[in-house]
């Protein structure tokens, strides 16, 4: 029952209104009360950005405040001149800039870099950080490199827009220069404003009827009473004195402690291309360095070696300032990855190289090694990640993305995350549920509400600063942090770094809870499907990188050929950049995906050249037709990782029957009917039918795809309640060794070549796709009684329930798999492999007979309209195979899809390495990163059991050691004793990852 006096409540509300108006109309304008005009001239680049030296050499024309400027994605340089008057104190003179900002959030619209005449950078100009410090008194000159980045997105508006592609973005200026003037900042008024905003923010979140809230309102009202509205500068000190007692009340002993770390999550590409990210990184680091100079307690954390590398190449002088700040402990490189990558779709070796290249760059160029994994915004986290991270020397993990879950809330904020091999990472979700905090009262109150370990722990992490589009922390955020160091009504705030936070969190919570397995994001499931050409490029590049390293290593150690270190490093870093969590998931503007496709094509050309050179060296002048098998499994008479004579598998010839066409070989019999779908798939050895009676297989299903939010990111379960099955093909006919099915629907067409080859049923799709907001799936009903489906992930596999017993099961309606899934019961199962499909769903169902069955579906294509209205339009190719068998057969078929036959000529080459236990797969063979010539072999146990055997090499070596991913020697129980040049005994735990280094010197 509400027993508070309504009159008292009304009195407080009236006081708040009075305070708010006073701050808005009197105090805020008085911060920069004295202003002067400046001279402005401008030069339009009319194209891609240019360096400072080129810009200042151009002819600048007079420009008036109020004029329009900037076609979409263009750049305008403004040359500003003026004079700071005598009598203005040190640090008072500022250039105020409004480029035409039309939203409060920085990073998503126009922004600028401010330069001195000598080319050194001062700081950035952004919507909520729109000032440039000036020296004085006396003349000054500033050059502003203003980027006319169009507004692609405003929150929860997903209208198709042409501005994401320069070819359709338009030619008219999109901004108006609103403000460019010299102003004198009154420090005392600014400090008064920060005092008042901190207390007023607390008023908004404290209990409505609490004494502390009433105290704060009274203090704020006293501030208004003691000040003269006609002379805010002259009475600001009195106003601060009125607020001081309220600011001096200390926090309760039970208050949480927020380790506040400056941050700016900068998407390496998203609603802007990578070339603009380079400038965003420059602007953000410039802001950070300005704050470091002003505040001795401020510490900033930034991830992504790629972004530091961009800064070093584009702005070497600014990079040297960053390097000095890193050495001083003021900037903390975190994460250790090349970029903040997606973790669902990159291969295991790609995630390894994210850490190898990221950590190596930090060590070589900054002299530091991060032991935190830092992925606050990726769209779910693979269960293989803890092991990969630990193998790279990582001990802790930061993310907040699971707080976006639509259905279920993760049960802990600080916990141990356990991966598929049992490795564990100390993990923390900042309970503010954002990496863009402003340290305001609302964020801190949310932190206190949502911290799951309340009562057991008090240490939490707070990441503050404008992010996504960059910008970083501001002086106002730091002012709030200092005032909340020990303030009643708020968690305590301390400025610190991530390593200090994790040390303190581990000390106060010695026995944290454990989350085992993947951290599935109950949102953004459509990112497994969107922009399939980008995904195909990634899968193909990963395969080519494996081949290029293997054959180049073999050529180096067996034929003394030169190893292409630089070319491989460039290829890897290009591919790693395309795995950024808004590129590979398909959630960027058209420009980004066009660039990604070009990058993958360039990588493919380079790697094909490296492979050809290596195979030619290995061929040693021979002319015998051969097959180069880069897979870790033998195939077609060729050993794993070897080059030899092989026989191409022969496909069955279609035979017409009354029901359609039969495809039969020694292992499999399939029937395709006149609808172009499977009537029967029979395992000939067991006589077992794969399909439930009365249900067709290999059926294309078309669904509406109109998500509630986030077009390219999301698919919604309700859109899949009703769909259309494509059962009326244009034609079904035998052609060579295939049954060819052709469909036309809407504006699209599909050709499917169905073959039976080597006991495997293949569906090869050639799709000319022109649908909009549709989702295309391929469905296989399976006559198996299963409770779970097995999906390949990095360095192993994962079982997921296919029932809907819990809300967690129900929410997991679209899941990631790499090259294969497997659905089975004891003694019988079905493997479904693919060449470039990531989205799958497998659910328990009931057959027409009333018996239980499973339905496995692969998600082939969709066509979202935002942020790229042309997403996925055009030609696509897929191959999907089905085979009765177990997980070993699934693994084999996955490698067949991933690494197709490569023919060559020469002389047979013995495998460089061979492992006696087929459960142990070789995932990488390469030369060491330090260019010593040592051979590095990466192995993984693939079946989820214990494996032991020997590894044999075809090259001499002096010693062998287990290493971490950075190829530094570590202790390992997986490696037995061995003599130089002999066999190497190994014994791996389930899904264990092992890296071996063979020294040949």
PDB file of N, CA, C and O in Angstrom, residues 268-326:
ATOM      1  N   UNK A 268      35.089  -3.257 -36.866  1.00  0.00           N
ATOM      2  CA  UNK A 268      36.085  -3.149 -37.942  1.00  0.00           C
ATOM      3  C   UNK A 268      35.443  -2.921 -39.300  1.00  0.00           C
ATOM      4  O   UNK A 268      36.112  -2.492 -40.245  1.00  0.00           O
ATOM      5  N   UNK A 269      34.192  -3.211 -39.419  1.00  0.00           N
ATOM      6  CA  UNK A 269      33.331  -2.819 -40.541  1.00  0.00           C
ATOM      7  C   UNK A 269      31.920  -3.117 -40.089  1.00  0.00           C
ATOM      8  O   UNK A 269      31.678  -4.050 -39.334  1.00  0.00           O
ATOM      9  N   UNK A 270      30.990  -2.313 -40.556  1.00  0.00           N
ATOM     10  CA  UNK A 270      29.583  -2.581 -40.254  1.00  0.00           C
ATOM     11  C   UNK A 270      28.715  -1.681 -41.150  1.00  0.00           C
ATOM     12  O   UNK A 270      28.468  -2.014 -42.292  1.00  0.00           O
ATOM     13  N   UNK A 271      28.345  -0.542 -40.629  1.00  0.00           N
ATOM     14  CA  UNK A 271      27.575   0.422 -41.411  1.00  0.00           C
ATOM     15  C   UNK A 271      28.511   1.410 -42.095  1.00  0.00           C
ATOM     16  O   UNK A 271      28.090   2.480 -42.540  1.00  0.00           O
ATOM     17  N   UNK A 272      29.751   1.028 -42.189  1.00  0.00           N
ATOM     18  CA  UNK A 272      30.802   1.785 -42.871  1.00  0.00           C
ATOM     19  C   UNK A 272      31.836   0.763 -43.358  1.00  0.00           C
ATOM     20  O   UNK A 272      31.942  -0.342 -42.848  1.00  0.00           O
ATOM     21  N   UNK A 273      32.632   1.119 -44.362  1.00  0.00           N
ATOM     22  CA  UNK A 273      33.653   0.201 -44.866  1.00  0.00           C
ATOM     23  C   UNK A 273      34.899   0.217 -43.992  1.00  0.00           C
ATOM     24  O   UNK A 273      35.061   1.101 -43.133  1.00  0.00           O
ATOM     25  N   UNK A 274      35.805  -0.717 -44.239  1.00  0.00           N
ATOM     26  CA  UNK A 274      37.026  -0.789 -43.425  1.00  0.00           C
ATOM     27  C   UNK A 274      37.871   0.475 -43.585  1.00  0.00           C
ATOM     28  O   UNK A 274      38.535   0.889 -42.633  1.00  0.00           O
ATOM     29  N   UNK A 275      37.827   1.111 -44.749  1.00  0.00           N
ATOM     30  CA  UNK A 275      38.638   2.320 -44.915  1.00  0.00           C
ATOM     31  C   UNK A 275      38.181   3.406 -43.968  1.00  0.00           C
ATOM     32  O   UNK A 275      38.984   4.233 -43.508  1.00  0.00           O
ATOM     33  N   UNK A 276      36.885   3.430 -43.631  1.00  0.00           N
ATOM     34  CA  UNK A 276      36.414   4.416 -42.664  1.00  0.00           C
ATOM     35  C   UNK A 276      36.762   3.990 -41.248  1.00  0.00           C
ATOM     36  O   UNK A 276      36.971   4.836 -40.382  1.00  0.00           O
ATOM     37  N   UNK A 277      36.834   2.692 -40.998  1.00  0.00           N
ATOM     38  CA  UNK A 277      37.242   2.228 -39.671  1.00  0.00           C
ATOM     39  C   UNK A 277      38.648   2.706 -39.343  1.00  0.00           C
ATOM     40  O   UNK A 277      38.955   3.036 -38.190  1.00  0.00           O
ATOM     41  N   UNK A 278      39.510   2.749 -40.354  1.00  0.00           N
ATOM     42  CA  UNK A 278      40.865   3.254 -40.126  1.00  0.00           C
ATOM     43  C   UNK A 278      40.800   4.656 -39.534  1.00  0.00           C
ATOM     44  O   UNK A 278      41.519   4.984 -38.569  1.00  0.00           O
ATOM     45  N   UNK A 279      39.932   5.499 -40.065  1.00  0.00           N
ATOM     46  CA  UNK A 279      39.808   6.869 -39.547  1.00  0.00           C
ATOM     47  C   UNK A 279      39.104   6.890 -38.188  1.00  0.00           C
ATOM     48  O   UNK A 279      39.422   7.733 -37.338  1.00  0.00           O
ATOM     49  N   UNK A 280      38.148   6.005 -37.975  1.00  0.00           N
ATOM     50  CA  UNK A 280      37.494   5.920 -36.663  1.00  0.00           C
ATOM     51  C   UNK A 280      38.509   5.549 -35.584  1.00  0.00           C
ATOM     52  O   UNK A 280      38.460   6.076 -34.455  1.00  0.00           O
ATOM     53  N   UNK A 281      39.405   4.633 -35.901  1.00  0.00           N
ATOM     54  CA  UNK A 281      40.454   4.260 -34.947  1.00  0.00           C
ATOM     55  C   UNK A 281      41.334   5.461 -34.640  1.00  0.00           C
ATOM     56  O   UNK A 281      41.665   5.734 -33.478  1.00  0.00           O
ATOM     57  N   UNK A 282      41.710   6.202 -35.674  1.00  0.00           N
ATOM     58  CA  UNK A 282      42.509   7.414 -35.465  1.00  0.00           C
ATOM     59  C   UNK A 282      41.787   8.390 -34.548  1.00  0.00           C
ATOM     60  O   UNK A 282      42.369   8.907 -33.573  1.00  0.00           O
ATOM     61  N   UNK A 283      40.540   8.656 -34.852  1.00  0.00           N
ATOM     62  CA  UNK A 283      39.787   9.638 -34.062  1.00  0.00           C
ATOM     63  C   UNK A 283      39.646   9.189 -32.617  1.00  0.00           C
ATOM     64  O   UNK A 283      39.783   9.996 -31.684  1.00  0.00           O
ATOM     65  N   UNK A 284      39.373   7.913 -32.414  1.00  0.00           N
ATOM     66  CA  UNK A 284      39.150   7.429 -31.050  1.00  0.00           C
ATOM     67  C   UNK A 284      40.430   7.473 -30.234  1.00  0.00           C
ATOM     68  O   UNK A 284      40.438   7.928 -29.084  1.00  0.00           O
ATOM     69  N   UNK A 285      41.528   6.992 -30.809  1.00  0.00           N
ATOM     70  CA  UNK A 285      42.792   7.044 -30.068  1.00  0.00           C
ATOM     71  C   UNK A 285      43.210   8.489 -29.800  1.00  0.00           C
ATOM     72  O   UNK A 285      43.802   8.780 -28.746  1.00  0.00           O
ATOM     73  N   UNK A 286      42.923   9.410 -30.714  1.00  0.00           N
ATOM     74  CA  UNK A 286      43.237  10.817 -30.463  1.00  0.00           C
ATOM     75  C   UNK A 286      42.458  11.331 -29.255  1.00  0.00           C
ATOM     76  O   UNK A 286      43.002  12.052 -28.404  1.00  0.00           O
ATOM     77  N   UNK A 287      41.165  10.981 -29.174  1.00  0.00           N
ATOM     78  CA  UNK A 287      40.379  11.377 -28.002  1.00  0.00           C
ATOM     79  C   UNK A 287      40.960  10.796 -26.723  1.00  0.00           C
ATOM     80  O   UNK A 287      41.039  11.463 -25.687  1.00  0.00           O
ATOM     81  N   UNK A 288      41.340   9.529 -26.795  1.00  0.00           N
ATOM     82  CA  UNK A 288      41.861   8.841 -25.609  1.00  0.00           C
ATOM     83  C   UNK A 288      43.159   9.489 -25.143  1.00  0.00           C
ATOM     84  O   UNK A 288      43.359   9.730 -23.934  1.00  0.00           O
ATOM     85  N   UNK A 289      44.049   9.790 -26.068  1.00  0.00           N
ATOM     86  CA  UNK A 289      45.321  10.404 -25.682  1.00  0.00           C
ATOM     87  C   UNK A 289      45.113  11.775 -25.063  1.00  0.00           C
ATOM     88  O   UNK A 289      45.823  12.168 -24.128  1.00  0.00           O
ATOM     89  N   UNK A 290      44.133  12.510 -25.566  1.00  0.00           N
ATOM     90  CA  UNK A 290      43.807  13.806 -24.957  1.00  0.00           C
ATOM     91  C   UNK A 290      43.365  13.614 -23.503  1.00  0.00           C
ATOM     92  O   UNK A 290      43.786  14.372 -22.612  1.00  0.00           O
ATOM     93  N   UNK A 291      42.533  12.605 -23.237  1.00  0.00           N
ATOM     94  CA  UNK A 291      42.074  12.352 -21.867  1.00  0.00           C
ATOM     95  C   UNK A 291      43.203  11.853 -20.974  1.00  0.00           C
ATOM     96  O   UNK A 291      43.259  12.185 -19.784  1.00  0.00           O
ATOM     97  N   UNK A 292      44.084  11.038 -21.525  1.00  0.00           N
ATOM     98  CA  UNK A 292      45.228  10.559 -20.744  1.00  0.00           C
ATOM     99  C   UNK A 292      46.074  11.733 -20.263  1.00  0.00           C
ATOM    100  O   UNK A 292      46.548  11.760 -19.113  1.00  0.00           O
ATOM    101  N   UNK A 293      46.238  12.727 -21.135  1.00  0.00           N
ATOM    102  CA  UNK A 293      47.014  13.914 -20.742  1.00  0.00           C
ATOM    103  C   UNK A 293      46.316  14.708 -19.650  1.00  0.00           C
ATOM    104  O   UNK A 293      46.968  15.414 -18.868  1.00  0.00           O
ATOM    105  N   UNK A 294      45.001  14.617 -19.562  1.00  0.00           N
ATOM    106  CA  UNK A 294      44.226  15.427 -18.618  1.00  0.00           C
ATOM    107  C   UNK A 294      43.958  14.716 -17.291  1.00  0.00           C
ATOM    108  O   UNK A 294      43.727  15.377 -16.277  1.00  0.00           O
ATOM    109  N   UNK A 295      43.936  13.381 -17.307  1.00  0.00           N
ATOM    110  CA  UNK A 295      43.492  12.638 -16.123  1.00  0.00           C
ATOM    111  C   UNK A 295      44.471  11.517 -15.817  1.00  0.00           C
ATOM    112  O   UNK A 295      44.531  10.511 -16.537  1.00  0.00           O
ATOM    113  N   UNK A 296      45.249  11.634 -14.750  1.00  0.00           N
ATOM    114  CA  UNK A 296      46.290  10.630 -14.459  1.00  0.00           C
ATOM    115  C   UNK A 296      45.749   9.266 -14.054  1.00  0.00           C
ATOM    116  O   UNK A 296      46.507   8.292 -14.044  1.00  0.00           O
ATOM    117  N   UNK A 297      44.467   9.158 -13.725  1.00  0.00           N
ATOM    118  CA  UNK A 297      43.907   7.870 -13.307  1.00  0.00           C
ATOM    119  C   UNK A 297      43.247   7.103 -14.441  1.00  0.00           C
ATOM    120  O   UNK A 297      42.940   5.924 -14.309  1.00  0.00           O
ATOM    121  N   UNK A 298      43.030   7.754 -15.540  1.00  0.00           N
ATOM    122  CA  UNK A 298      42.287   7.152 -16.649  1.00  0.00           C
ATOM    123  C   UNK A 298      43.095   6.040 -17.319  1.00  0.00           C
ATOM    124  O   UNK A 298      44.263   6.227 -17.660  1.00  0.00           O
ATOM    125  N   UNK A 299      42.458   4.877 -17.520  1.00  0.00           N
ATOM    126  CA  UNK A 299      43.056   3.751 -18.230  1.00  0.00           C
ATOM    127  C   UNK A 299      42.089   3.323 -19.327  1.00  0.00           C
ATOM    128  O   UNK A 299      40.876   3.229 -19.110  1.00  0.00           O
ATOM    129  N   UNK A 300      42.638   3.040 -20.486  1.00  0.00           N
ATOM    130  CA  UNK A 300      41.827   2.707 -21.660  1.00  0.00           C
ATOM    131  C   UNK A 300      42.209   1.317 -22.173  1.00  0.00           C
ATOM    132  O   UNK A 300      43.397   0.978 -22.258  1.00  0.00           O
ATOM    133  N   UNK A 301      41.216   0.504 -22.503  1.00  0.00           N
ATOM    134  CA  UNK A 301      41.449  -0.834 -23.053  1.00  0.00           C
ATOM    135  C   UNK A 301      40.926  -0.886 -24.474  1.00  0.00           C
ATOM    136  O   UNK A 301      39.790  -0.478 -24.736  1.00  0.00           O
ATOM    137  N   UNK A 302      41.746  -1.395 -25.389  1.00  0.00           N
ATOM    138  CA  UNK A 302      41.340  -1.510 -26.795  1.00  0.00           C
ATOM    139  C   UNK A 302      41.833  -2.837 -27.348  1.00  0.00           C
ATOM    140  O   UNK A 302      42.972  -3.241 -27.111  1.00  0.00           O
ATOM    141  N   UNK A 303      40.964  -3.499 -28.089  1.00  0.00           N
ATOM    142  CA  UNK A 303      41.277  -4.808 -28.650  1.00  0.00           C
ATOM    143  C   UNK A 303      41.694  -4.680 -30.107  1.00  0.00           C
ATOM    144  O   UNK A 303      41.828  -3.582 -30.638  1.00  0.00           O
ATOM    145  N   UNK A 304      41.886  -5.809 -30.771  1.00  0.00           N
ATOM    146  CA  UNK A 304      42.024  -5.924 -32.224  1.00  0.00           C
ATOM    147  C   UNK A 304      43.371  -5.406 -32.730  1.00  0.00           C
ATOM    148  O   UNK A 304      43.526  -4.208 -33.017  1.00  0.00           O
ATOM    149  N   UNK A 305      44.306  -6.327 -32.895  1.00  0.00           N
ATOM    150  CA  UNK A 305      45.617  -5.963 -33.431  1.00  0.00           C
ATOM    151  C   UNK A 305      45.496  -5.307 -34.799  1.00  0.00           C
ATOM    152  O   UNK A 305      46.285  -4.422 -35.141  1.00  0.00           O
ATOM    153  N   UNK A 306      44.496  -5.724 -35.585  1.00  0.00           N
ATOM    154  CA  UNK A 306      44.294  -5.115 -36.902  1.00  0.00           C
ATOM    155  C   UNK A 306      44.115  -3.607 -36.786  1.00  0.00           C
ATOM    156  O   UNK A 306      44.645  -2.848 -37.615  1.00  0.00           O
ATOM    157  N   UNK A 307      43.398  -3.150 -35.770  1.00  0.00           N
ATOM    158  CA  UNK A 307      43.150  -1.723 -35.650  1.00  0.00           C
ATOM    159  C   UNK A 307      44.411  -0.966 -35.261  1.00  0.00           C
ATOM    160  O   UNK A 307      44.661   0.147 -35.752  1.00  0.00           O
ATOM    161  N   UNK A 308      45.223  -1.539 -34.381  1.00  0.00           N
ATOM    162  CA  UNK A 308      46.514  -0.923 -34.074  1.00  0.00           C
ATOM    163  C   UNK A 308      47.404  -0.904 -35.323  1.00  0.00           C
ATOM    164  O   UNK A 308      48.136   0.070 -35.562  1.00  0.00           O
ATOM    165  N   UNK A 309      47.359  -1.992 -36.112  1.00  0.00           N
ATOM    166  CA  UNK A 309      48.170  -2.049 -37.330  1.00  0.00           C
ATOM    167  C   UNK A 309      47.725  -0.990 -38.324  1.00  0.00           C
ATOM    168  O   UNK A 309      48.558  -0.362 -39.004  1.00  0.00           O
ATOM    169  N   UNK A 310      46.417  -0.786 -38.458  1.00  0.00           N
ATOM    170  CA  UNK A 310      45.928   0.289 -39.320  1.00  0.00           C
ATOM    171  C   UNK A 310      46.449   1.640 -38.851  1.00  0.00           C
ATOM    172  O   UNK A 310      46.874   2.472 -39.651  1.00  0.00           O
ATOM    173  N   UNK A 311      46.393   1.883 -37.544  1.00  0.00           N
ATOM    174  CA  UNK A 311      46.858   3.158 -36.999  1.00  0.00           C
ATOM    175  C   UNK A 311      48.341   3.357 -37.293  1.00  0.00           C
ATOM    176  O   UNK A 311      48.766   4.447 -37.691  1.00  0.00           O
ATOM    177  N   UNK A 312      49.118   2.299 -37.107  1.00  0.00           N
ATOM    178  CA  UNK A 312      50.567   2.388 -37.348  1.00  0.00           C
ATOM    179  C   UNK A 312      50.862   2.744 -38.802  1.00  0.00           C
ATOM    180  O   UNK A 312      51.765   3.535 -39.086  1.00  0.00           O
ATOM    181  N   UNK A 313      50.083   2.176 -39.736  1.00  0.00           N
ATOM    182  CA  UNK A 313      50.315   2.445 -41.151  1.00  0.00           C
ATOM    183  C   UNK A 313      49.798   3.818 -41.566  1.00  0.00           C
ATOM    184  O   UNK A 313      50.448   4.518 -42.357  1.00  0.00           O
ATOM    185  N   UNK A 314      48.638   4.223 -41.043  1.00  0.00           N
ATOM    186  CA  UNK A 314      47.997   5.460 -41.502  1.00  0.00           C
ATOM    187  C   UNK A 314      48.468   6.693 -40.751  1.00  0.00           C
ATOM    188  O   UNK A 314      48.529   7.781 -41.326  1.00  0.00           O
ATOM    189  N   UNK A 315      48.759   6.553 -39.455  1.00  0.00           N
ATOM    190  CA  UNK A 315      49.114   7.700 -38.610  1.00  0.00           C
ATOM    191  C   UNK A 315      50.290   7.317 -37.715  1.00  0.00           C
ATOM    192  O   UNK A 315      50.148   7.113 -36.507  1.00  0.00           O
ATOM    193  N   UNK A 316      51.494   7.193 -38.290  1.00  0.00           N
ATOM    194  CA  UNK A 316      52.633   6.704 -37.494  1.00  0.00           C
ATOM    195  C   UNK A 316      52.957   7.570 -36.280  1.00  0.00           C
ATOM    196  O   UNK A 316      53.351   7.040 -35.236  1.00  0.00           O
ATOM    197  N   UNK A 317      52.798   8.869 -36.382  1.00  0.00           N
ATOM    198  CA  UNK A 317      53.105   9.730 -35.229  1.00  0.00           C
ATOM    199  C   UNK A 317      52.124   9.481 -34.093  1.00  0.00           C
ATOM    200  O   UNK A 317      52.517   9.401 -32.914  1.00  0.00           O
ATOM    201  N   UNK A 318      50.842   9.361 -34.425  1.00  0.00           N
ATOM    202  CA  UNK A 318      49.852   9.066 -33.391  1.00  0.00           C
ATOM    203  C   UNK A 318      50.090   7.685 -32.803  1.00  0.00           C
ATOM    204  O   UNK A 318      49.933   7.468 -31.596  1.00  0.00           O
ATOM    205  N   UNK A 319      50.475   6.724 -33.646  1.00  0.00           N
ATOM    206  CA  UNK A 319      50.772   5.382 -33.135  1.00  0.00           C
ATOM    207  C   UNK A 319      51.911   5.426 -32.127  1.00  0.00           C
ATOM    208  O   UNK A 319      51.872   4.708 -31.108  1.00  0.00           O
ATOM    209  N   UNK A 320      52.917   6.236 -32.364  1.00  0.00           N
ATOM    210  CA  UNK A 320      54.023   6.317 -31.404  1.00  0.00           C
ATOM    211  C   UNK A 320      53.537   6.853 -30.066  1.00  0.00           C
ATOM    212  O   UNK A 320      54.009   6.424 -29.003  1.00  0.00           O
ATOM    213  N   UNK A 321      52.598   7.783 -30.078  1.00  0.00           N
ATOM    214  CA  UNK A 321      52.006   8.253 -28.825  1.00  0.00           C
ATOM    215  C   UNK A 321      51.227   7.131 -28.139  1.00  0.00           C
ATOM    216  O   UNK A 321      51.271   6.992 -26.911  1.00  0.00           O
ATOM    217  N   UNK A 322      50.517   6.325 -28.928  1.00  0.00           N
ATOM    218  CA  UNK A 322      49.810   5.175 -28.358  1.00  0.00           C
ATOM    219  C   UNK A 322      50.802   4.189 -27.760  1.00  0.00           C
ATOM    220  O   UNK A 322      50.592   3.669 -26.650  1.00  0.00           O
ATOM    221  N   UNK A 323      51.879   3.922 -28.479  1.00  0.00           N
ATOM    222  CA  UNK A 323      52.869   2.976 -27.965  1.00  0.00           C
ATOM    223  C   UNK A 323      53.455   3.465 -26.641  1.00  0.00           C
ATOM    224  O   UNK A 323      53.661   2.669 -25.713  1.00  0.00           O
ATOM    225  N   UNK A 324      53.706   4.751 -26.541  1.00  0.00           N
ATOM    226  CA  UNK A 324      54.217   5.295 -25.276  1.00  0.00           C
ATOM    227  C   UNK A 324      53.193   5.135 -24.160  1.00  0.00           C
ATOM    228  O   UNK A 324      53.544   4.821 -23.015  1.00  0.00           O
ATOM    229  N   UNK A 325      51.916   5.329 -24.479  1.00  0.00           N
ATOM    230  CA  UNK A 325      50.868   5.164 -23.468  1.00  0.00           C
ATOM    231  C   UNK A 325      50.727   3.705 -23.055  1.00  0.00           C
ATOM    232  O   UNK A 325      50.426   3.403 -21.893  1.00  0.00           O
ATOM    233  N   UNK A 326      50.927   2.783 -23.992  1.00  0.00           N
ATOM    234  CA  UNK A 326      50.923   1.358 -23.639  1.00  0.00           C
ATOM    235  C   UNK A 326      52.075   1.064 -22.682  1.00  0.00           C
ATOM    236  O   UNK A 326      51.905   0.374 -21.663  1.00  0.00           O
TER     237      UNK A 326
END
